[in-house]
Tab-separated table of C-alpha atoms in Angstrom:
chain	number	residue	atom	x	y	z
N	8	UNK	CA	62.088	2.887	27.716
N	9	UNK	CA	60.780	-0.228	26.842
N	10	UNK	CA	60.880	-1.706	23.020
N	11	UNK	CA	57.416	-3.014	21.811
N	12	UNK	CA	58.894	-6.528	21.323
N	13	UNK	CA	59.466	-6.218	25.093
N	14	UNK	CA	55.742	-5.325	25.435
N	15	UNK	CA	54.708	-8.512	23.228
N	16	UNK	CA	52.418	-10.741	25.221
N	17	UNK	CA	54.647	-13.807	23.684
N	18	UNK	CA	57.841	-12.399	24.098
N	19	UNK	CA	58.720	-15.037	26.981
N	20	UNK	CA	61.182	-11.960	28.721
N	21	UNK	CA	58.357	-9.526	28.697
N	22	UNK	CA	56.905	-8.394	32.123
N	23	UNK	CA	59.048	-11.085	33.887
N	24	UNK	CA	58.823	-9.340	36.911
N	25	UNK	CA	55.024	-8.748	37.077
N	26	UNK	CA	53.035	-11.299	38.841
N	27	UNK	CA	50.503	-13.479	36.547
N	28	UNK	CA	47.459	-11.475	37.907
N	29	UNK	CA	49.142	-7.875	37.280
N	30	UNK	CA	49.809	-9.260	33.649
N	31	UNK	CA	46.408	-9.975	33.083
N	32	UNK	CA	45.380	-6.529	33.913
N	33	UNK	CA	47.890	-5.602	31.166
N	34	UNK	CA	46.695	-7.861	28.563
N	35	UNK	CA	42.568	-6.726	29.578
N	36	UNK	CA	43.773	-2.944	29.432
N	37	UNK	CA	45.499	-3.423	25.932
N	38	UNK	CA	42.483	-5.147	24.609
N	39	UNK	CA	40.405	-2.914	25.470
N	40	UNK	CA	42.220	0.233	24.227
N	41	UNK	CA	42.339	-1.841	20.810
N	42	UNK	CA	38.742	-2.273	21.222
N	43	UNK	CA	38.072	1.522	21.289
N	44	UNK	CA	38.736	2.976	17.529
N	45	UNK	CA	36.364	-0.571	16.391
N	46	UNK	CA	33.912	0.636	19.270
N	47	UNK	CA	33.550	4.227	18.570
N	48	UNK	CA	33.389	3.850	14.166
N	49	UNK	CA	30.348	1.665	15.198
N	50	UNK	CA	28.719	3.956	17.533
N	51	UNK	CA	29.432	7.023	15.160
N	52	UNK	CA	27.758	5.201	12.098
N	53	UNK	CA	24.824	4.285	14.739
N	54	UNK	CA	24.581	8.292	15.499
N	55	UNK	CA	25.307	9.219	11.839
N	56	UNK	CA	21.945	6.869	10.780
N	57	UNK	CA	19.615	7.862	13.812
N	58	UNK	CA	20.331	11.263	12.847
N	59	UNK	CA	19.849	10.833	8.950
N	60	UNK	CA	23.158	12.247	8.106
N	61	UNK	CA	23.834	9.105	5.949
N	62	UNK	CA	21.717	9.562	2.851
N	63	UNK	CA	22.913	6.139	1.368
N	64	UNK	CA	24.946	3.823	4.039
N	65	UNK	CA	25.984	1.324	1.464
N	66	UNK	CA	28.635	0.867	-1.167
N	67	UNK	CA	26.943	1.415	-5.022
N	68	UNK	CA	27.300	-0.739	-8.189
N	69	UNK	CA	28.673	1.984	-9.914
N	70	UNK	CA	25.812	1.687	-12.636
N	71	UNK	CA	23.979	4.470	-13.076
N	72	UNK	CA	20.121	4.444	-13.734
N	73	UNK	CA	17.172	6.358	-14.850
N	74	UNK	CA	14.190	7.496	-13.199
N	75	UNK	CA	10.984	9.307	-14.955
N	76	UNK	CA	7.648	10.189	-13.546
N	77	UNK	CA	4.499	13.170	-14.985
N	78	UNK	CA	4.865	14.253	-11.857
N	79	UNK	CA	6.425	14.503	-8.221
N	80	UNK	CA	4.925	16.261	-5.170
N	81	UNK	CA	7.196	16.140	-2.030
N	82	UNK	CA	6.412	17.633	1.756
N	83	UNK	CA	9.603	18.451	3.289
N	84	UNK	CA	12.380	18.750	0.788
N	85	UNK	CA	16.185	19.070	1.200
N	86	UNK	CA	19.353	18.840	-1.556
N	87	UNK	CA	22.989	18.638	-1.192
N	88	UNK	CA	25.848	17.428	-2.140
N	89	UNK	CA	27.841	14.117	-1.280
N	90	UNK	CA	30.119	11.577	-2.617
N	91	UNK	CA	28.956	7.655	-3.230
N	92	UNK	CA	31.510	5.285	-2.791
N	93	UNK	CA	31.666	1.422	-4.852
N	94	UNK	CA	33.483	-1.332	-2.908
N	95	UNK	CA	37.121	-1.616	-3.706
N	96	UNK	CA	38.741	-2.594	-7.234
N	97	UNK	CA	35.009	-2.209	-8.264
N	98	UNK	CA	34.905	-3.153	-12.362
N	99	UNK	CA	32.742	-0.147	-12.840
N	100	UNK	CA	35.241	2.342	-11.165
N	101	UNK	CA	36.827	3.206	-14.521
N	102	UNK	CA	38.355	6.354	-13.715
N	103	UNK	CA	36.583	7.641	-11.239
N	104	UNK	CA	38.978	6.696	-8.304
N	105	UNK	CA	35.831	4.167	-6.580
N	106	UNK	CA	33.932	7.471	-5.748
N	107	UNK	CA	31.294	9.433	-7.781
N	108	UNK	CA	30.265	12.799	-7.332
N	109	UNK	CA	26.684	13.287	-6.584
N	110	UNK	CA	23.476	15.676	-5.646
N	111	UNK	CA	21.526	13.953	-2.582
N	112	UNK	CA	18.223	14.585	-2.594
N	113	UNK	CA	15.614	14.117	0.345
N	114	UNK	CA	11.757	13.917	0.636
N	115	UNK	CA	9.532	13.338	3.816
N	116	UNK	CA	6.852	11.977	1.873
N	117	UNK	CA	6.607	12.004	-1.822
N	118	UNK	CA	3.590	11.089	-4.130
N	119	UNK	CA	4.966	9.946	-8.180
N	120	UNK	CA	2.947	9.933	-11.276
N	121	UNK	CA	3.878	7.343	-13.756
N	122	UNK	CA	6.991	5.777	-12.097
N	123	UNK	CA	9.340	4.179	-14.685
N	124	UNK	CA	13.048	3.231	-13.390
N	125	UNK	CA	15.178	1.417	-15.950
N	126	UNK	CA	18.871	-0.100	-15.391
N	127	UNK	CA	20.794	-0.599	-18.775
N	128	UNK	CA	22.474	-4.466	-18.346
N	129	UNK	CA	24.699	-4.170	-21.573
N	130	UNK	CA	22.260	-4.662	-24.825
N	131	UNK	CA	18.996	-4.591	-22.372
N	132	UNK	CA	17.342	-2.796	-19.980
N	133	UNK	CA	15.697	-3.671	-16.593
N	134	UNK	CA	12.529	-1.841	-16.822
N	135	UNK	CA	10.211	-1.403	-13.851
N	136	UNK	CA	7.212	0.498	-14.152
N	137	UNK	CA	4.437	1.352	-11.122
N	138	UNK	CA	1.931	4.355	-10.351
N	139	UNK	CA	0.329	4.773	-13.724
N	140	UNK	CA	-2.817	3.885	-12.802
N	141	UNK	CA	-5.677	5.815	-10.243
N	142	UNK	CA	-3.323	4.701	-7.542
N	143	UNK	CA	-0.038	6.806	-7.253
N	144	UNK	CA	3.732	5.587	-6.473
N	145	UNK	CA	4.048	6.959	-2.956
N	146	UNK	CA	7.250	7.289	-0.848
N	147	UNK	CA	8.220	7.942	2.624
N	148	UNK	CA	12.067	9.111	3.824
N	149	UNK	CA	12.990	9.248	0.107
N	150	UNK	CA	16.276	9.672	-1.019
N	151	UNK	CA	18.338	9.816	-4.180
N	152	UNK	CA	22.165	10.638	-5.115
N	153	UNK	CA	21.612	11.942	-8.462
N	154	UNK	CA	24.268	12.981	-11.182
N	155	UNK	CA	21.924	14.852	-13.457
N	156	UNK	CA	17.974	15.701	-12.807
N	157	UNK	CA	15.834	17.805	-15.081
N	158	UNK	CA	12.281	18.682	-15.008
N	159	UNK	CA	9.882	21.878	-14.442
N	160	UNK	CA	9.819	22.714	-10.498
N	161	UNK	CA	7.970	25.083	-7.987
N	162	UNK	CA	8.698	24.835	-3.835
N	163	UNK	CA	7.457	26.819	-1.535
N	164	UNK	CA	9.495	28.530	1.127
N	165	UNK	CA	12.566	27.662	-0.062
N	166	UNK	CA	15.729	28.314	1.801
N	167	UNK	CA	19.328	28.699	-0.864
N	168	UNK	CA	22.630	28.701	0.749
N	169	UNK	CA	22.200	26.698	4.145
N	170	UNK	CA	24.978	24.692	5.837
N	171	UNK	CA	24.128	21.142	5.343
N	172	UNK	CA	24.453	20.040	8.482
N	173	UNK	CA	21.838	22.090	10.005
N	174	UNK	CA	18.769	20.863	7.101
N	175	UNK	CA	15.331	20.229	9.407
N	176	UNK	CA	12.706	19.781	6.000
N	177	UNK	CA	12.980	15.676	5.642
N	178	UNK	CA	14.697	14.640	8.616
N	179	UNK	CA	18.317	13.739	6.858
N	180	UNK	CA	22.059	16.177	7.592
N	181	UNK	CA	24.337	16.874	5.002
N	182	UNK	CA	28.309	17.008	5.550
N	183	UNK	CA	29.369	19.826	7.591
N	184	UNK	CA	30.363	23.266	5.727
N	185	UNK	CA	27.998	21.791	2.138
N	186	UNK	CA	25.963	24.204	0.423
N	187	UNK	CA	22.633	23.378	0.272
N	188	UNK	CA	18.821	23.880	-0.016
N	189	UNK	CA	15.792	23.256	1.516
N	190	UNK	CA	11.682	23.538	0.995
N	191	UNK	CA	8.164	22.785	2.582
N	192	UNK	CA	7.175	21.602	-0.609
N	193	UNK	CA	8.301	20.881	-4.082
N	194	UNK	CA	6.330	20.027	-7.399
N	195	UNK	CA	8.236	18.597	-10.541
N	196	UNK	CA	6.701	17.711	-13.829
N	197	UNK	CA	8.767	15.767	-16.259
N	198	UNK	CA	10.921	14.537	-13.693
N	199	UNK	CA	14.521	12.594	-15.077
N	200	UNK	CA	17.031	11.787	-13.099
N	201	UNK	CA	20.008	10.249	-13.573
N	202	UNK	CA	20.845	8.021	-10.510
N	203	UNK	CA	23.088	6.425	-8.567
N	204	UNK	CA	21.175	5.080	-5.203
N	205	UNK	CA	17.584	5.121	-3.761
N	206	UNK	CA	16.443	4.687	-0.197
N	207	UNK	CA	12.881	4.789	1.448
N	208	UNK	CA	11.913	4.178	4.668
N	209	UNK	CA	8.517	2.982	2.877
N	210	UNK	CA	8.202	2.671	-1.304
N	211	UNK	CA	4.698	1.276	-2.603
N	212	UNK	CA	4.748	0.282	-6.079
N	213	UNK	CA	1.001	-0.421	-7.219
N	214	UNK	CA	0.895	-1.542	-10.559
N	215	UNK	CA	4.599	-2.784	-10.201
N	216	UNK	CA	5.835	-4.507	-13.696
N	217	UNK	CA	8.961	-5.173	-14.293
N	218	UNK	CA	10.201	-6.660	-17.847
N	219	UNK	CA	13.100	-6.338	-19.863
N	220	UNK	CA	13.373	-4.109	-22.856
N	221	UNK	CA	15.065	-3.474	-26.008
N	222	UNK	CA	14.783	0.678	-24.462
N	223	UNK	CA	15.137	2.424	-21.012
N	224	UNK	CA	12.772	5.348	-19.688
């Protein structure tokens, strides 16, 4: 059996008795069984998104922030758990190994009273405020990956205990063998959460004002 330095294409003993058109049929099929692991990853994460299984698809900061409204009322409602990831020898990995333990949260379309987010920078705080007006903060294909989220809640036809894989409320799949929960509809007042990552498919902000501040939310 052949060593894989004979198999190196610059190994100038290699396939010495193949003819130059049979070794470039060797070199294409080599390429292109390289090609496959690069291929599939990329059409897996293209599946993964199309099918909403990736509540957040990038890497986080690592800094957590807070999120208060009155009020949230969601149509189509779904929670479970995941794990957010930072980018590698991330300064705000501390001990936590680059990964942090969180709940994901999903809403079809979700309608906030009194939106106040706020980011603390080390002595100050990003503060960004929207929604307090007659207008309302509203949200469509909302997510969050939460660490901590209190507040007074109601849903309606709730489901405890599914697989997270097989959600169907707001469109997004949990991992595979995740407990999890799902709704119609869910009501919070007092909403806090404690935050990691946001995504919407659309987020309108009327009223947006951001500042900085001496406090958070």
């Amino acid at each position: 059996m052949a060593s894989s330095a004979d198999l190196t294409p610059g190994n100038p003993e290699s396939g010495s008795s193949l003819d130059p058109a049979r070794r470039g049929r060797v070199r294409l099929r080599r390429a292109a069984v390289m090609a496959v692991p690069a291929v599939g990853a990329l059409a897996g994460l293209a599946i993964l998104t199309a099918q909403g299984a990736l509540g957040v698809s990038f890497s986080i900061s690592g800094m957590p922030f807070t999120v208060t409204a009155k009020s949230l009322d969601g149509t189509g409602f779904e929670q479970f758990g995941a794990l957010d990831s930072m980018i590698d020898n991330s300064p705000n990995a501390g001990d936590t190994g680059g990964q942090v333990l969180v709940v994901t949260s999903a809403i079809k379309n979700a309608t906030l009273d009194s939106l106040c987010q706020s980011v603390d920078l080390g002595g100050t705080n990003l503060l960004i405020k929207a929604g307090s007006g007659s207008s309302k903060v509203q949200a469509t294909n909302l997510t969050t990956d939460s660490t901590q989220l209190t507040g007074d809640a109601s849903f309606n036809n709730i489901e405890i205990g599914n697989d997270a894989s097989t959600l169907t409320k707001a469109g997004v799949k949990g991992p595979e063998g995740v407990f999890s929960q799902q709704a119609d509809t869910v009501h919070i007042d007092n909403l806090r959460q404690t935050n990691y990552a946001t995504t919407a498919g659309v987020f309108k902000l009327p009223g947006l004002k951001l500042s900085f501040s001496d406090s958070g939310c």
